[in-house]
Coordinates of C-alpha atoms and ligand atoms in Angstrom, one line a residue:
X252 CA -0.1 0.2 0.1
X253 CA 1.2 3.6 -0.8
X254 CA -0.2 6.3 1.1
X255 CA -0.8 9.2 -1.7
X256 CA -2.3 6.6 -3.9
X257 CA -5.1 5.6 -1.1
X258 CA -5.4 9.0 0.1
X259 CA -6.4 9.9 -3.7
X260 CA -8.3 7.1 -3.5
X261 CA -9.9 8.2 -1.2
X262 CA -11.1 11.8 -2.2
X263 CA -8.2 13.6 -0.5
X264 CA -5.9 15.6 -2.1
X265 CA -2.8 14.7 -1.1
X266 CA -0.5 11.9 1.3
X267 CA 2.5 14.0 2.1
X268 CA 5.9 15.0 3.8
X269 CA 8.0 17.4 4.6
X270 CA 11.1 17.6 3.6
X271 CA 14.8 19.8 4.4
X272 CA 17.3 20.5 1.6
X273 CA 20.5 18.7 3.7
X274 CA 18.5 15.5 3.8
X275 CA 18.8 14.9 0.0
X276 CA 21.9 14.3 -0.4
X277 CA 20.9 10.9 1.0
X278 CA 19.8 8.5 -1.4
X279 CA 18.5 6.0 0.9
X280 CA 16.0 9.3 2.2
X281 CA 15.3 10.3 -1.0
X282 CA 14.6 6.5 -3.1
X283 CA 12.0 6.8 -0.2
X284 CA 10.8 10.4 -0.8
X285 CA 10.6 10.8 -4.8
X286 CA 7.8 7.9 -5.1
X287 CA 4.9 10.4 -5.9
X288 CA 2.2 7.4 -5.2
X289 CA 4.2 7.3 -1.3
X290 CA 4.2 11.7 -1.0
X291 CA 2.3 13.6 -3.4
X292 CA 3.0 16.5 -1.4
X293 CA 5.9 18.1 0.3
X294 CA 6.5 20.9 2.6
X295 CA 10.0 22.6 2.8
X296 CA 10.9 22.6 7.0
X297 CA 13.5 25.5 6.7
X298 CA 13.7 26.9 3.6
X299 CA 11.1 29.2 2.7
X300 CA 11.6 30.5 6.4
X301 CA 11.4 34.6 6.4
X302 CA 15.3 34.1 7.7
X303 CA 16.2 32.0 5.2
X304 CA 14.1 34.1 2.2
X305 CA 15.0 37.8 3.4
X306 CA 18.6 36.9 5.8
X307 CA 18.8 40.8 5.1
X308 CA 16.1 43.9 4.5
X309 CA 15.6 43.4 1.1
X310 CA 18.5 40.8 0.3
X311 CA 16.7 37.2 -1.2
X312 CA 18.1 34.5 -1.6
X313 CA 15.8 31.3 -2.9
X314 CA 18.7 28.5 -3.8
X315 CA 17.4 26.6 -1.5
X316 CA 13.5 27.1 -2.1
X317 CA 13.7 26.8 -5.1
X318 CA 15.9 23.2 -4.9
X319 CA 12.2 21.7 -2.6
X320 CA 10.0 23.8 -5.5
X321 CA 12.1 22.3 -8.2
X322 CA 11.8 18.7 -6.6
X323 CA 8.8 18.8 -6.5
X324 CA 8.0 19.6 -9.7
X325 CA 9.8 16.6 -10.7
X326 CA 8.4 14.5 -8.5
X327 CA 4.7 15.5 -9.8
X328 CA 4.5 16.3 -5.7
X329 CA 1.9 19.4 -4.8
X330 CA 4.0 21.7 -2.9
X331 CA 3.1 23.9 0.2
X332 CA 4.8 27.0 1.2
X333 CA 5.7 27.6 4.7
X334 CA 5.7 29.9 5.8
X335 CA 5.4 34.0 5.0
X336 CA 5.3 35.3 8.8
X337 CA 6.5 33.5 11.9
X338 CA 7.9 34.8 15.1
X339 CA 10.1 32.5 15.1
X340 CA 13.4 32.2 12.4
X341 CA 12.6 36.0 11.8
X342 CA 15.8 37.5 11.5
X343 CA 16.6 40.0 13.9
X344 CA 16.3 42.5 11.4
X345 CA 12.6 42.7 11.3
X346 CA 12.5 41.1 15.0
X347 CA 14.2 44.0 16.6
X348 CA 10.7 45.8 16.5
X349 CA 12.9 49.7 15.0
X350 CA 10.0 49.7 12.8
X351 CA 7.2 52.2 12.9
X352 CA 3.7 50.9 11.9
X353 CA 3.8 52.5 8.0
X354 CA 7.7 50.8 7.7
X355 CA 6.5 47.5 9.4
X356 CA 3.5 47.3 6.3
X357 CA 5.7 47.9 4.0
X358 CA 7.8 44.8 5.1
X359 CA 5.9 42.4 5.2
X360 CA 3.8 43.7 2.3
X361 CA 7.5 43.3 0.3
X362 CA 8.8 39.8 2.1
X363 CA 4.9 38.1 1.8
X364 CA 4.9 39.6 -2.4
X365 CA 8.2 38.9 -3.1
X366 CA 8.5 35.5 -1.5
X367 CA 4.4 34.4 -2.9
X368 CA 5.3 36.1 -6.4
X369 CA 9.1 33.8 -6.5
X370 CA 6.6 30.9 -6.5
X371 CA 3.8 32.1 -8.4
X372 CA 2.3 29.1 -9.9
X373 CA 3.7 26.6 -8.4
X374 CA 2.0 26.4 -4.2
X375 CA -0.9 24.7 -3.7
X376 CA -0.9 26.4 -0.8
X377 CA 1.3 28.7 1.6
X378 CA 1.4 29.1 5.2
X379 CA 0.9 32.4 5.6
X380 CA 0.3 33.5 9.1
X381 CA 2.4 31.1 11.6
X382 CA 1.3 30.0 15.2
X383 CA -0.1 33.7 15.8
X384 CA -1.4 32.6 18.8
X385 CA -0.3 32.0 22.4
X386 CA -2.3 28.3 23.9
X387 CA -4.4 31.0 26.3
X388 CA -5.9 32.6 23.6
X389 CA -4.1 35.6 23.6
X390 CA -1.9 37.3 20.8
X391 CA 1.9 36.4 20.8
X392 CA 3.4 39.3 21.5
X393 CA 5.8 38.9 18.7
X394 CA 7.2 42.1 16.4
X395 CA 4.1 42.3 14.3
X396 CA 1.1 41.9 17.3
X397 CA 3.5 44.8 19.2
X398 CA 3.5 46.8 16.3
X399 CA 0.3 46.8 13.6
X400 CA -1.9 44.6 15.9
X401 CA -5.1 42.5 14.9
X402 CA -4.6 43.9 12.0
X403 CA -1.0 42.2 10.5
X404 CA -2.5 38.7 9.5
X405 CA -4.7 40.7 7.0
X406 CA -1.7 43.2 5.4
X407 CA 0.1 39.5 5.2
X408 CA -3.4 37.5 2.9
X409 CA -3.9 40.4 0.7
X410 CA -0.1 40.6 -0.2
X411 CA 0.3 37.2 -0.5
X412 CA -3.2 37.3 -3.0
X413 CA -2.2 40.2 -5.3
X414 CA 1.0 37.6 -5.6
X415 CA -0.6 34.4 -6.4
X416 CA -4.8 34.4 -6.3
X417 CA -4.7 30.8 -7.3
X418 CA -2.9 29.7 -4.2
X419 CA -4.8 28.7 -0.9
X420 CA -4.3 31.0 2.0
X421 CA -3.7 28.7 5.3
X422 CA -3.7 30.4 8.9
X423 CA -0.8 27.4 10.2
X424 CA -1.4 26.8 14.1
X425 CA -0.8 24.2 17.0
X426 CA -2.9 23.2 19.8
X427 CA -6.1 24.3 18.4
X428 CA -7.0 20.3 17.4
X429 CA -9.0 20.4 20.8
X430 CA -11.4 22.9 21.8
X431 CA -9.8 25.4 24.0
X432 CA -9.2 29.0 24.3
X433 CA -6.8 28.8 21.7
X434 CA -9.0 26.9 19.3
X435 CA -11.7 29.4 20.3
X436 CA -9.2 32.5 19.5
X437 CA -8.0 31.2 16.6
X438 CA -11.6 30.4 15.4
X439 CA -13.5 33.7 15.6
X440 CA -10.0 35.0 14.4
X441 CA -11.4 33.5 10.7
X442 CA -14.4 34.6 11.2
X443 CA -13.3 38.0 11.2
X444 CA -11.3 37.8 8.3
X445 CA -13.9 36.0 6.2
X446 CA -16.4 38.2 7.2
X447 CA -14.5 41.1 5.9
X448 CA -13.8 39.3 2.5
X449 CA -9.8 38.7 3.1
X450 CA -8.4 36.1 1.4
X451 CA -8.4 33.3 3.5
X452 CA -8.5 29.8 2.1
X453 CA -7.5 27.0 4.8
X454 CA -6.8 26.5 8.7
X455 CA -3.5 23.9 8.9
X456 CA -3.4 21.8 12.0
X457 CA -0.4 21.3 13.3
X458 CA -1.0 18.2 14.5
X459 CA 2.6 17.4 16.7
X460 CA 1.1 14.6 19.3
X461 CA 2.2 13.0 22.0
X462 CA 1.4 9.3 22.0
X463 CA -1.3 8.2 23.7
X464 CA -2.4 11.8 24.1
X465 CA -4.4 11.9 21.4
X466 CA -8.4 12.5 20.4
X467 CA -9.1 11.9 17.3
X468 CA -12.5 12.6 17.6
X469 CA -11.8 15.8 19.5
X470 CA -9.4 16.5 16.2
X471 CA -12.5 15.9 13.8
X472 CA -15.0 18.0 15.8
X473 CA -12.1 20.7 15.5
X474 CA -11.6 20.2 11.5
X475 CA -15.7 20.8 11.0
X476 CA -15.9 23.6 13.0
X477 CA -13.3 25.2 11.2
X478 CA -14.5 24.0 8.0
X479 CA -17.8 25.5 9.0
X480 CA -16.4 28.2 8.1
X481 CA -15.6 28.4 4.8
X482 CA -12.5 27.3 4.8
X483 CA -10.9 24.1 3.9
X484 CA -8.6 22.4 6.6
X485 CA -5.2 20.7 6.4
X486 CA -3.2 18.5 9.0
X487 CA -0.1 20.2 8.2
X488 CA 2.6 18.9 10.1
X489 CA 1.2 15.6 11.6
X490 CA 4.4 13.6 14.2
X491 CA 3.3 11.2 17.0
X492 CA 6.4 11.4 19.3
X493 CA 6.7 9.4 22.3
X494 CA 9.3 9.2 25.5
X495 CA 12.2 7.3 24.4
X496 CA 13.0 4.6 24.6
X497 CA 10.9 2.9 22.0
X498 CA 8.6 -0.1 23.5
X499 CA 6.9 -2.8 21.9
X500 CA 3.8 -1.4 23.5
X501 CA 4.1 2.5 23.1
X502 CA 4.7 1.6 19.2
X503 CA 1.6 -0.5 19.2
X504 CA -0.7 2.8 20.6
X505 CA 1.2 5.1 18.2
X506 CA 0.1 2.8 15.4
X507 CA -3.7 3.9 17.3
X508 CA -3.1 7.8 17.7
X509 CA -1.8 7.8 13.6
X510 CA -4.8 5.7 12.7
X511 CA -7.2 8.0 15.2
X512 CA -5.3 11.3 14.0
X513 CA -6.1 10.0 9.8
X514 CA -9.7 9.1 10.2
X515 CA -10.5 12.3 11.4
X516 CA -9.6 13.5 8.6
X517 CA -10.6 11.4 6.5
X518 CA -14.1 11.7 8.0
X519 CA -14.1 15.9 7.3
X520 CA -14.9 16.5 3.6
X521 CA -13.3 20.1 4.2
X522 CA -9.5 18.4 5.2
X523 CA -7.5 18.3 1.9
X524 CA -4.7 16.4 2.7
X525 CA -2.1 15.4 5.0
X526 CA 1.3 15.7 5.8
X527 CA 3.7 14.1 8.4
X528 CA 6.6 16.2 9.3
X529 CA 9.1 14.3 7.4
X530 CA 8.2 10.7 7.6
X531 CA 11.5 8.6 9.0
X532 CA 12.8 8.8 12.5
X533 CA 16.4 9.6 11.0
X534 CA 15.3 13.5 10.4
X535 CA 13.0 14.6 12.9
X536 CA 13.1 17.9 14.4
X537 CA 11.5 16.2 17.2
X538 CA 15.2 14.9 19.6
X539 CA 16.3 18.4 18.9
X540 CA 13.4 19.5 20.2
X541 CA 12.1 18.0 23.1
X542 CA 14.3 16.0 25.4
X543 CA 14.3 13.3 25.4
X544 CA 11.4 12.3 22.9
X545 CA 11.5 11.0 19.6
X546 CA 10.5 8.0 17.0
X547 CA 7.8 10.7 16.0
X548 CA 7.8 9.4 12.6
X549 CA 5.6 6.7 10.7
X550 CA 9.3 5.0 9.1
X551 CA 12.3 4.6 11.5
X552 CA 15.8 5.9 11.2
X553 CA 16.2 3.1 9.3
X554 CA 13.9 3.6 7.0
X555 CA 11.8 0.9 8.0
X556 CA 7.9 1.0 8.3
X557 CA 7.5 1.9 11.7
X558 CA 3.6 -0.6 12.7
X559 CA 2.3 3.7 12.7
X560 CA 2.9 3.2 8.9
X561 CA 0.1 0.5 9.1
X562 CA -2.0 2.6 11.6
X563 CA -2.1 5.4 8.3
X564 CA -2.9 3.0 5.7
X565 CA -5.5 1.5 7.4
X566 CA -7.3 4.9 8.1
X567 CA -6.8 6.0 4.3
Ligands
XIL693 C1 10.7 23.0 12.8 C2 12.0 22.8 11.7 O1 11.6 20.6 11.2 C3 13.4 22.5 12.2 O2 14.3 21.5 11.3 C4 13.5 23.7 12.7 O3 14.9 23.7 13.5 C5 12.8 24.5 13.9 O4 11.2 24.3 12.9 N1 6.1 24.4 14.0 C6 6.3 24.9 12.2 C7 7.2 24.7 11.6 O5 5.4 25.5 11.9 O6 7.9 25.5 11.0 C8 8.8 24.0 12.9 O7 9.8 23.3 11.8 C9 8.2 22.7 13.4 C10 6.8 23.4 15.0

């Protein structure tokens, strides 16, 4: 069974994965990645972020982003652009907070329109705004909010829309996969942007989960609730980590958890696709970010399929 083939047969647009430039020199890795019956979509894990694309004001470096975009084209895979505006991996020339309202507005407009315009026609969907909220539902007090208040998503979305009118424009967030203050805050932002006619097409559910702490039915409810606002939804960064070492019991629970997450997307018509945040434990971001945790992906670090793979396939 191949995951993208199964997803498309079940009328989803894609099953995909994150990837990153340094991994592409690993021929064992690319031998599996390059199969578009397995992965019909890729997302660059780092090379389209602000620090990679515009490290100095007005200096744009697309080489590594282009490598991922070219790979998507060569392999006939959809491409998700990630991302335009985010507090993290943001160069200090932006984050140091010395811009006026007018200046930061034009900095955002120039960044978003140059980035999205460069890849015009090549990107299925852009994460235009990434992680705007704190877990308690307040706005993240980054340079964008501190300078521009609640208006910055609209500024970014409008610039992106003008640069590529055919790309789906998303807000991407985590800890909205269950009911709570953060999901409520994002839902009300989506409502207000839609009613103001701002170009917003989708909401991305990152889905960085923990084995044994996954509620598929809770996720399905949230996907439906957001879709009812007239947006599509997608699982954009799925992984399910565990406290190491991995055990047969943890791997079995992980299979169950992957199955219930995929089932949630399959049960919601507006859920267009699923992206794992890399398919192999060899290149997962988890161990370096969450101390003592890992083994979050459906393939192990030797590129052998884990029980999680079968959990995914069975749900598609
Ligand atoms: C991660 C990358 O995978 C890492 O390589 C990098 O060091 C940090 O960022 N949410 C996001 C992604 O939206 O951009 C993050 O990606 C993971 C969390």
